[in-house]
Short mmCIF file of C-alpha atoms and ligand atoms in Angstrom, two decimals:
data_model
loop_
_atom_site.label_atom_id
_atom_site.label_comp_id
_atom_site.label_asym_id
_atom_site.label_seq_id
_atom_site.Cartn_x
_atom_site.Cartn_y
_atom_site.Cartn_z
CA UNK A 143 20.66 9.19 -4.94
CA UNK A 144 19.57 6.80 -2.20
CA UNK A 145 21.75 4.75 -0.11
CA UNK A 146 20.34 1.25 -0.02
CA UNK A 147 20.57 0.28 3.59
CA UNK A 148 19.94 -3.03 5.64
CA UNK A 149 18.09 -3.19 8.73
CA UNK A 150 20.98 -4.89 10.72
CA UNK A 151 24.60 -5.18 9.94
CA UNK A 152 25.45 -7.84 7.40
CA UNK A 153 26.87 -10.37 9.80
CA UNK A 154 23.89 -10.13 12.12
CA UNK A 155 21.52 -10.31 9.38
CA UNK A 156 23.25 -13.43 7.91
CA UNK A 157 23.33 -14.97 11.39
CA UNK A 158 19.66 -14.18 11.76
CA UNK A 159 18.79 -15.64 8.27
CA UNK A 160 20.56 -18.96 9.38
CA UNK A 161 18.91 -18.88 12.72
CA UNK A 162 15.21 -18.09 11.32
CA UNK A 163 15.49 -20.02 8.03
CA UNK A 164 14.96 -18.18 4.58
CA UNK A 165 12.99 -16.99 2.99
CA UNK A 166 11.30 -14.26 5.16
CA UNK A 167 10.25 -10.72 4.98
CA UNK A 168 11.93 -8.48 7.76
CA UNK A 169 10.68 -4.97 8.72
CA UNK A 170 12.53 -2.18 10.63
CA UNK A 171 9.78 -1.05 13.09
CA UNK A 172 12.07 1.81 14.31
CA UNK A 173 12.35 3.31 10.98
CA UNK A 174 8.82 2.67 10.08
CA UNK A 175 7.85 4.62 13.40
CA UNK A 176 10.14 7.46 12.56
CA UNK A 177 8.93 7.74 9.10
CA UNK A 178 5.26 7.92 10.28
CA UNK A 179 6.12 10.57 12.88
CA UNK A 180 8.11 12.75 10.50
CA UNK A 181 5.09 12.82 8.11
CA UNK A 182 2.67 13.71 11.12
CA UNK A 183 5.30 16.42 12.04
CA UNK A 184 5.73 17.83 8.45
CA UNK A 185 2.06 18.33 8.21
CA UNK A 186 1.48 19.48 11.71
CA UNK A 187 0.44 22.96 10.51
CA UNK A 188 -2.75 21.39 9.12
CA UNK A 189 -5.20 20.83 12.09
CA UNK A 190 -6.49 17.22 12.22
CA UNK A 191 -3.93 16.02 9.64
CA UNK A 192 -3.96 12.19 9.28
CA UNK A 193 -2.48 9.46 7.36
CA UNK A 194 -4.84 6.52 6.82
CA UNK A 195 -2.25 3.69 6.24
CA UNK A 196 -3.34 1.70 3.41
CA UNK A 197 -3.68 -1.68 4.89
CA UNK A 198 -3.05 -3.33 1.41
CA UNK A 199 0.29 -2.38 1.52
CA UNK A 200 1.31 -4.43 4.65
CA UNK A 201 -1.57 -5.96 6.51
CA UNK A 202 -0.09 -7.18 9.61
CA UNK A 203 -1.69 -6.28 13.06
CA UNK A 204 1.84 -5.59 14.73
CA UNK A 205 2.47 -3.01 11.96
CA UNK A 206 -0.92 -1.29 12.13
CA UNK A 207 -0.64 -1.11 15.93
CA UNK A 208 2.53 0.45 15.88
CA UNK A 209 1.43 3.09 13.08
CA UNK A 210 -1.85 3.66 15.07
CA UNK A 211 0.31 4.51 18.03
CA UNK A 212 2.09 7.03 15.84
CA UNK A 213 -1.23 8.65 15.23
CA UNK A 214 -1.99 7.20 11.77
CA UNK A 215 -5.45 5.85 10.91
CA UNK A 216 -5.85 2.71 8.48
CA UNK A 217 -7.24 2.85 4.98
CA UNK A 218 -9.18 -0.30 4.19
CA UNK A 219 -10.58 -1.87 1.05
CA UNK A 220 -12.09 -4.99 2.13
CA UNK A 221 -14.00 -6.47 5.03
CA UNK A 222 -10.81 -8.47 6.40
CA UNK A 223 -8.78 -5.21 6.23
CA UNK A 224 -11.53 -3.47 8.24
CA UNK A 225 -11.36 -6.37 10.73
CA UNK A 226 -7.45 -5.91 10.93
CA UNK A 227 -7.57 -2.29 11.73
CA UNK A 228 -9.96 -3.03 14.51
CA UNK A 229 -7.85 -5.81 15.89
CA UNK A 230 -4.92 -3.31 15.91
CA UNK A 231 -7.19 -1.04 18.03
CA UNK A 232 -7.75 1.80 15.55
CA UNK A 233 -10.92 3.45 16.22
CA UNK A 234 -13.72 3.59 13.53
CA UNK A 235 -13.32 7.41 13.10
CA UNK A 236 -9.71 6.99 12.14
CA UNK A 237 -10.63 4.24 9.47
CA UNK A 238 -11.15 5.15 5.87
CA UNK A 239 -13.10 2.64 3.77
CA UNK A 240 -11.94 3.14 0.36
CA UNK A 241 -13.24 0.33 -1.55
CA UNK A 242 -14.61 -0.27 -4.93
CA UNK A 243 -17.06 -2.82 -6.29
CA UNK A 244 -18.02 -3.16 -2.76
CA UNK A 245 -20.25 -6.04 -1.25
CA UNK A 246 -23.12 -5.43 0.95
CA UNK A 247 -21.49 -6.95 4.07
CA UNK A 248 -18.48 -4.69 3.72
CA UNK A 249 -20.63 -1.53 3.73
CA UNK A 250 -22.55 -3.03 6.67
CA UNK A 251 -19.39 -3.71 8.64
CA UNK A 252 -17.78 -0.15 7.81
CA UNK A 253 -21.18 1.58 8.78
CA UNK A 254 -21.19 -0.40 12.17
CA UNK A 255 -17.52 0.42 12.82
CA UNK A 256 -18.20 3.92 12.52
CA UNK A 257 -15.62 4.07 9.72
CA UNK A 258 -15.64 6.96 6.99
CA UNK A 259 -17.16 5.34 3.94
CA UNK A 260 -15.59 6.64 0.79
CA UNK A 261 -17.97 5.82 -2.11
CA UNK A 262 -16.72 4.73 -5.35
CA UNK A 263 -19.78 5.29 -7.43
CA UNK A 264 -22.93 7.28 -7.35
CA UNK A 265 -25.03 4.26 -7.49
CA UNK A 266 -23.66 3.20 -4.16
CA UNK A 267 -25.45 5.91 -2.34
CA UNK A 268 -28.54 3.70 -2.64
CA UNK A 269 -26.70 0.71 -1.81
CA UNK A 270 -25.65 1.98 1.57
CA UNK A 271 -29.08 3.25 2.33
CA UNK A 272 -30.57 -0.32 1.18
CA UNK A 273 -27.98 -2.10 3.43
CA UNK A 274 -27.61 -0.04 6.39
CA UNK A 275 -30.96 1.68 6.52
CA UNK A 276 -29.44 5.22 6.16
CA UNK A 277 -26.25 7.13 5.11
CA UNK A 278 -23.78 7.91 7.69
CA UNK A 279 -23.40 11.22 9.15
CA UNK A 280 -19.99 11.64 7.52
CA UNK A 281 -19.50 10.61 3.91
CA UNK A 282 -16.81 10.74 1.28
CA UNK A 283 -16.71 10.49 -2.30
CA UNK A 284 -13.87 9.35 -4.49
CA UNK A 285 -13.43 11.59 -7.54
CA UNK A 286 -12.15 10.47 -10.84
CA UNK A 287 -10.65 13.48 -12.76
CA UNK A 288 -10.78 11.57 -15.99
CA UNK A 289 -9.12 13.67 -19.00
CA UNK A 290 -8.18 16.21 -16.34
CA UNK A 291 -5.20 14.27 -15.18
CA UNK A 292 -2.80 11.48 -16.55
CA UNK A 293 -2.25 8.34 -14.38
CA UNK A 294 0.68 6.00 -14.66
CA UNK A 295 1.26 2.22 -15.39
CA UNK A 296 0.18 0.99 -11.94
CA UNK A 297 -2.91 2.82 -11.24
CA UNK A 298 -3.94 3.30 -14.94
CA UNK A 299 -5.09 6.39 -16.77
CA UNK A 300 -8.10 7.95 -15.21
CA UNK A 301 -10.23 7.67 -18.19
CA UNK A 302 -9.55 4.11 -18.32
CA UNK A 303 -9.82 3.65 -14.66
CA UNK A 304 -12.66 1.90 -12.95
CA UNK A 305 -12.51 4.07 -9.77
CA UNK A 306 -14.42 7.09 -8.71
CA UNK A 307 -17.28 9.18 -9.70
CA UNK A 308 -16.72 11.58 -12.77
CA UNK A 309 -16.71 15.33 -12.70
CA UNK A 310 -20.28 15.50 -13.88
CA UNK A 311 -21.61 13.41 -11.21
CA UNK A 312 -19.81 14.80 -8.13
CA UNK A 313 -22.12 17.73 -7.27
CA UNK A 314 -25.10 15.34 -7.74
CA UNK A 315 -23.43 12.84 -5.29
CA UNK A 316 -23.08 15.48 -2.47
CA UNK A 317 -26.66 16.92 -3.15
CA UNK A 318 -28.15 13.52 -2.76
CA UNK A 319 -26.16 12.63 0.33
CA UNK A 320 -27.22 15.90 1.94
CA UNK A 321 -30.90 15.14 1.04
CA UNK A 322 -30.51 11.88 2.94
CA UNK A 323 -29.16 13.59 6.09
CA UNK A 324 -25.39 13.24 5.55
CA UNK A 325 -23.88 16.08 7.90
CA UNK A 326 -20.10 16.03 7.28
CA UNK A 327 -18.70 15.77 3.71
CA UNK A 328 -15.41 14.52 2.40
CA UNK A 329 -13.60 14.56 -0.95
CA UNK A 330 -11.08 11.92 -1.87
CA UNK A 331 -9.01 10.90 -4.94
CA UNK A 332 -6.16 8.60 -5.79
CA UNK A 333 -4.67 9.36 -9.16
CA UNK A 334 -1.26 8.08 -9.01
CA UNK A 335 0.97 5.19 -7.77
CA UNK A 336 4.63 5.02 -6.95
CA UNK A 337 4.88 8.79 -8.07
CA UNK A 338 8.21 10.29 -7.31
CA UNK A 339 7.57 13.61 -8.97
CA UNK A 340 6.32 15.94 -6.15
CA UNK A 341 4.75 18.10 -8.66
CA UNK A 342 2.11 15.38 -9.23
CA UNK A 343 1.14 15.16 -5.68
CA UNK A 344 1.04 19.05 -5.52
CA UNK A 345 -1.18 19.30 -8.70
CA UNK A 346 -3.55 16.66 -6.88
CA UNK A 347 -3.95 19.09 -4.06
CA UNK A 348 -4.57 21.86 -6.27
CA UNK A 349 -7.09 20.05 -8.02
CA UNK A 350 -9.06 18.96 -4.87
CA UNK A 351 -8.81 22.53 -3.49
CA UNK A 352 -10.41 23.99 -6.52
CA UNK A 353 -13.06 21.36 -6.51
CA UNK A 354 -13.84 22.25 -2.70
CA UNK A 355 -14.51 25.78 -4.01
CA UNK A 356 -16.59 24.50 -7.10
CA UNK A 357 -18.79 22.24 -4.75
CA UNK A 358 -19.38 25.07 -2.41
CA UNK A 359 -20.30 27.44 -5.36
CA UNK A 360 -22.73 24.77 -7.05
CA UNK A 361 -24.41 22.99 -4.00
CA UNK A 362 -23.53 25.08 -1.00
CA UNK A 363 -22.10 22.23 0.66
CA UNK A 364 -19.05 22.47 2.82
CA UNK A 365 -16.41 19.85 2.27
CA UNK A 366 -14.58 19.46 5.53
CA UNK A 367 -11.78 17.21 4.63
CA UNK A 368 -9.73 16.42 1.44
CA UNK A 369 -7.87 13.25 1.20
CA UNK A 370 -5.18 13.05 -1.33
CA UNK A 371 -5.07 9.36 -1.61
CA UNK A 372 -1.96 7.33 -1.55
CA UNK A 373 0.72 6.98 -4.39
CA UNK A 374 3.75 8.70 -2.90
CA UNK A 375 6.58 6.71 -4.59
CA UNK A 376 9.93 5.50 -3.16
CA UNK A 377 13.26 5.26 -4.51
CA UNK A 378 13.48 1.55 -5.53
CA UNK A 379 16.61 2.56 -7.53
CA UNK A 380 19.54 3.72 -5.79
CA UNK A 381 19.73 6.71 -8.51
CA UNK A 382 16.32 7.80 -7.49
CA UNK A 383 15.43 10.25 -4.75
CA UNK A 384 12.68 10.18 -2.15
CA UNK A 385 9.78 12.80 -1.78
CA UNK A 386 10.66 14.96 1.36
CA UNK A 387 7.36 15.22 3.39
CA UNK A 388 8.62 18.63 4.60
CA UNK A 389 9.12 20.01 1.16
CA UNK A 390 5.81 18.48 -0.05
CA UNK A 391 3.90 19.84 3.03
CA UNK A 392 5.37 23.50 2.60
CA UNK A 393 4.17 23.55 -1.06
CA UNK A 394 0.62 22.20 -0.08
CA UNK A 395 0.61 24.72 2.82
CA UNK A 396 1.29 27.68 0.33
CA UNK A 397 -1.54 26.44 -1.95
CA UNK A 398 -3.85 25.96 0.98
CA UNK A 399 -3.24 29.63 2.13
CA UNK A 400 -4.14 30.94 -1.42
CA UNK A 401 -6.79 28.55 -2.62
CA UNK A 402 -8.48 27.63 0.85
CA UNK A 403 -7.90 30.38 3.52
CA UNK A 404 -7.82 33.10 0.76
CA UNK A 405 -11.11 32.07 -0.63
CA UNK A 406 -12.97 31.68 2.86
CA UNK A 407 -13.03 27.75 2.58
CA UNK A 408 -11.20 27.12 5.66
CA UNK A 409 -11.00 25.05 7.92
CA UNK A 410 -10.37 22.02 5.72
CA UNK A 411 -8.61 19.13 7.09
CA UNK A 412 -6.11 17.21 4.90
CA UNK A 413 -5.31 13.44 4.90
CA UNK A 414 -3.41 10.97 2.76
CA UNK A 415 -3.82 7.21 2.43
CA UNK A 416 -0.09 6.31 1.88
CA UNK A 417 0.96 2.93 2.23
CA UNK A 418 4.08 2.37 0.20
CA UNK A 419 6.16 5.43 1.32
CA UNK A 420 5.59 4.55 4.87
CA UNK A 421 6.70 1.02 5.12
CA UNK A 422 8.11 0.27 1.69
CA UNK A 423 11.60 1.11 2.18
CA UNK A 424 11.61 -0.35 5.52
CA UNK A 425 11.19 -4.00 4.56
CA UNK A 426 13.50 -6.68 2.96
CA UNK A 427 12.82 -10.14 1.50
CA UNK A 428 15.81 -12.30 2.57
CA UNK A 429 16.37 -15.32 0.52
CA UNK A 430 19.05 -17.86 -0.11
CA UNK A 431 20.52 -19.02 -3.37
CA UNK A 432 19.57 -22.53 -3.94
CA UNK A 433 21.42 -22.99 -7.42
CA UNK A 434 23.53 -21.20 -9.82
CA UNK A 435 22.97 -22.53 -13.46
CA UNK A 436 24.66 -21.46 -16.61
CA UNK A 437 22.39 -21.94 -19.51
CA UNK A 438 21.90 -19.47 -22.40
CA UNK A 439 22.00 -17.05 -19.50
CA UNK A 440 23.26 -17.19 -16.07
CA UNK A 441 20.55 -17.83 -13.36
CA UNK A 442 20.42 -17.61 -9.68
CA UNK A 443 17.58 -19.50 -8.34
CA UNK A 444 16.46 -18.53 -4.74
CA UNK A 445 14.37 -20.30 -2.22
CA UNK A 446 11.88 -17.38 -2.65
CA UNK A 447 9.61 -16.97 -5.48
CA UNK A 448 7.29 -14.50 -7.08
CA UNK A 449 4.67 -15.79 -4.46
CA UNK A 450 6.72 -13.79 -1.95
CA UNK A 451 7.17 -10.66 -4.24
CA UNK A 452 5.32 -10.34 -7.33
CA UNK A 453 6.16 -6.69 -8.28
CA UNK A 454 8.89 -7.54 -10.55
CA UNK A 455 6.88 -10.10 -12.51
CA UNK A 456 3.71 -8.14 -12.63
CA UNK A 457 5.05 -4.52 -13.40
CA UNK A 458 8.67 -5.12 -14.31
CA UNK A 459 9.50 -3.29 -11.31
CA UNK A 460 13.07 -2.90 -10.07
CA UNK A 461 13.92 -4.03 -6.56
CA UNK A 462 17.65 -3.42 -5.48
CA UNK A 463 19.56 -6.73 -4.40
CA UNK A 464 22.28 -6.97 -1.99
CA UNK A 465 24.40 -10.03 -1.58
CA UNK A 466 25.36 -10.33 2.21
CA UNK A 467 29.11 -10.30 2.74
CA UNK A 468 29.82 -9.36 -0.82
CA UNK A 469 29.04 -5.59 -0.88
CA UNK A 470 32.41 -4.63 -1.82
CA UNK A 471 32.87 -7.27 -4.33
CA UNK A 472 32.99 -6.37 -8.14
CA UNK A 473 29.52 -6.79 -9.78
CA UNK A 474 30.90 -8.33 -12.91
CA UNK A 475 28.30 -11.01 -13.53
CA UNK A 476 25.02 -10.64 -15.00
CA UNK A 477 22.13 -12.84 -13.67
CA UNK A 478 18.67 -13.39 -13.86
CA UNK A 479 17.48 -13.98 -10.42
CA UNK A 480 14.58 -16.42 -10.18
CA UNK A 481 12.31 -18.32 -8.10
CA UNK A 482 11.13 -21.78 -8.54
CA UNK A 483 7.55 -21.27 -9.88
CA UNK A 484 6.64 -23.09 -13.29
CA UNK A 485 6.34 -19.57 -14.56
CA UNK A 486 9.11 -18.00 -16.53
CA UNK A 487 8.37 -14.62 -15.53
CA UNK A 488 9.13 -15.79 -11.96
CA UNK A 489 12.11 -13.43 -11.79
CA UNK A 490 13.18 -10.98 -9.16
CA UNK A 491 15.60 -9.40 -11.56
CA UNK A 492 16.76 -9.85 -15.21
CA UNK A 493 20.46 -9.26 -16.50
CA UNK A 494 21.24 -7.86 -13.11
CA UNK A 495 24.95 -7.01 -12.46
CA UNK A 496 25.93 -8.78 -9.10
CA UNK A 497 29.03 -10.22 -7.50
CA UNK A 498 29.69 -13.76 -8.43
CA UNK A 499 27.04 -15.84 -6.79
CA UNK A 500 27.32 -19.24 -5.02
CA UNK A 501 24.94 -21.83 -3.41
CA UNK A 502 24.20 -20.55 -0.08
CA UNK A 503 24.52 -16.96 -0.55
CA UNK A 504 22.15 -14.91 1.30
CA UNK A 505 20.52 -12.07 -0.65
CA UNK A 506 18.54 -9.09 0.70
CA UNK A 507 15.84 -7.94 -1.77
CA UNK A 508 15.24 -4.21 -1.02
CA UNK A 509 11.85 -2.20 -0.57
CA UNK A 510 9.50 -4.98 -0.02
CA UNK A 511 7.87 -3.48 2.94
CA UNK A 512 4.86 -2.40 0.97
CA UNK A 513 2.98 -4.50 -1.71
CA UNK A 514 5.40 -7.26 -0.94
CA UNK A 515 4.19 -10.14 1.29
CA UNK A 516 0.78 -8.75 0.85
CA UNK A 517 0.49 -9.58 -2.71
CA UNK A 518 1.69 -13.22 -2.25
CA UNK A 519 -0.24 -16.11 -3.32
CA UNK A 520 -0.32 -20.07 -3.33
CA UNK A 521 0.39 -20.85 -6.95
CA UNK A 522 2.33 -24.27 -7.32
CA UNK A 523 1.13 -24.93 -3.57
CA UNK A 524 3.97 -22.47 -2.44
CA UNK A 525 3.59 -21.70 1.29
CA UNK A 526 3.62 -18.12 2.53
CA UNK A 527 6.54 -17.07 4.53
CA UNK A 528 7.22 -15.53 7.70
CA UNK A 529 7.50 -11.94 8.73
CA UNK A 530 9.73 -10.54 11.24
CA UNK A 531 9.79 -7.10 12.99
CA UNK A 532 12.89 -5.33 14.41
CA UNK A 533 12.00 -3.34 17.54
CA UNK A 534 13.96 -1.44 20.29
CA UNK A 535 13.70 -4.55 22.34
CA UNK A 536 14.52 -7.23 19.82
CA UNK A 537 13.11 -9.08 16.70
CA UNK A 538 9.57 -10.27 16.86
CA UNK A 539 8.07 -12.96 14.53
CA UNK A 540 4.85 -11.22 13.36
CA UNK A 541 3.61 -13.93 11.03
CA UNK A 542 4.80 -17.53 11.07
CA UNK A 543 5.47 -19.25 7.86
CA UNK A 544 2.38 -21.02 6.61
CA UNK A 545 2.59 -24.92 6.84
CA UNK A 546 1.23 -27.38 4.58
CA UNK A 547 -1.68 -28.03 7.22
CA UNK A 548 -2.48 -24.33 7.06
CA UNK A 549 -2.50 -24.77 3.27
CA UNK A 550 -4.91 -27.79 3.12
CA UNK A 551 -7.25 -26.32 5.99
CA UNK A 552 -9.97 -25.20 3.49
CA UNK A 553 -9.73 -28.45 1.37
CA UNK A 554 -12.58 -30.63 1.94
CA UNK A 555 -11.37 -34.12 1.95
CA UNK A 556 -13.46 -36.22 1.91
CA UNK A 557 -15.60 -33.93 -0.26
CA UNK A 558 -18.75 -32.64 1.29
CA UNK A 559 -21.99 -33.39 -0.47
CA UNK A 560 -24.23 -30.51 -1.13
CA UNK A 561 -27.42 -32.29 -0.22
CA UNK A 562 -29.67 -29.65 -1.29
CA UNK A 563 -28.23 -29.92 -4.93
CA UNK A 564 -28.83 -33.58 -4.97
N1 LIG B 270 -5.58 4.18 -1.22
C1 LIG B 270 -6.20 3.68 -2.33
C2 LIG B 270 -7.67 3.84 -2.65
C3 LIG B 270 -5.45 2.78 -3.22
O1 LIG B 270 -6.00 2.19 -4.08
C4 LIG B 270 -4.03 2.54 -2.89
C5 LIG B 270 -3.21 1.69 -3.55
C6 LIG B 270 -3.49 3.26 -1.93
C7 LIG B 270 -4.29 4.09 -1.04
C8 LIG B 270 -2.18 2.98 -1.26
O2 LIG B 270 -1.11 3.31 -2.21
P1 LIG B 270 0.40 3.46 -2.05
O3 LIG B 270 0.58 4.72 -1.16
O4 LIG B 270 0.79 2.45 -1.05
O5 LIG B 270 1.16 3.48 -3.29
N2 LIG B 270 0.48 -3.39 -5.89
C9 LIG B 270 0.92 -2.02 -6.39
C10 LIG B 270 0.30 -1.00 -6.04
C11 LIG B 270 -1.28 -0.96 -6.14
C12 LIG B 270 -1.63 0.28 -5.71
C13 LIG B 270 -3.21 0.10 -5.39
N3 LIG B 270 -3.74 0.96 -4.80
C14 LIG B 270 2.41 -1.99 -6.24
O6 LIG B 270 2.99 -3.16 -6.03
O7 LIG B 270 3.04 -1.21 -6.80
#
């Protein structure tokens, strides 16, 4: 069971909502820092342990800076994400570039920044040489275990997934990299998303530890670091339970002793690329009820929409909802909680039992601290909303709301004639 907490007491949160204007995302920076530190502490037995925070989960410089200060690095998947990590002061050697279908300029930037490049395909070796003139001194490959593992709905079944090099290609990748002067080798995988079963993460460690041995036997190459990817889940539903970093770490440590130290393969650094389990539970989307409508079903229409949080519409994901000031009221009413897009799947919840709602009620939608605001979009010319960060010395605005002027900034009005195509 997991208690669904709010970042401030209800009255204060409602007061802030009225002051700041809904909708917005708000993050608890104190809890995020504590969580990051607790992960670092749990794995402190592993020398050089790091979590490269998945920037895609919450791409805000203030958050990345806070996490960088807690000892994290950044996992970037695109050129703008690389720039965000750099803007937050995260040094190149703490940046993992785990991209796929990568453009030349992205390889170039990652190389120049000294980020760790994690190649998604065997053919990318030649691409990096072509674009950057050589391979970097440190190189990582993303492994796709294919039929060896099962995935889940968000990340996909490994056999069907577009990511990573196959088992048969892996040794060839490392041999080729060594031939081209790579000195330090890493191995990465990402096989699950929002996984709450600790066994699955432990199995991923087992799989990578076994591969480290196999690669050494087959090629003589020493893998210096394994990155277990992201994907540690969070309890979106109150009846679910979070994975304990300490418990997970202890199990991985036992396996490390047996499979790495016991086989003469140490030292081997460990890393993760977790986003969701770091910031997810510490973010809330705060929105107001604009309308309560009784049609064939009962609807509560909010001033937020799926452009603020698309996980329910995209994956049927559950996000807990608290009605501020009505926590102790009976949840006797079933509502579809909707946004205002011209899309019928613009719903935060379907048939959700809630207290009776009225116009003006303020709702907190939980667990929006990862893959929330970041997955936003502008359909129906909806403007992106603000983000706030609670710290020890107050509440900061870390992204103001988009304005109409922001929205049309890239529009060419009047249109610009491309003279060369006349
Ligand atoms: N590393 C790589 C290479 C990834 O592809 C991902 C997420 C992560 C790390 C971070 O995963 P996390 O620890 O945050 O789960 N939008 C979806 C999740 C997509 C996951 C994509 N990759 C959602 O809202 O659930």
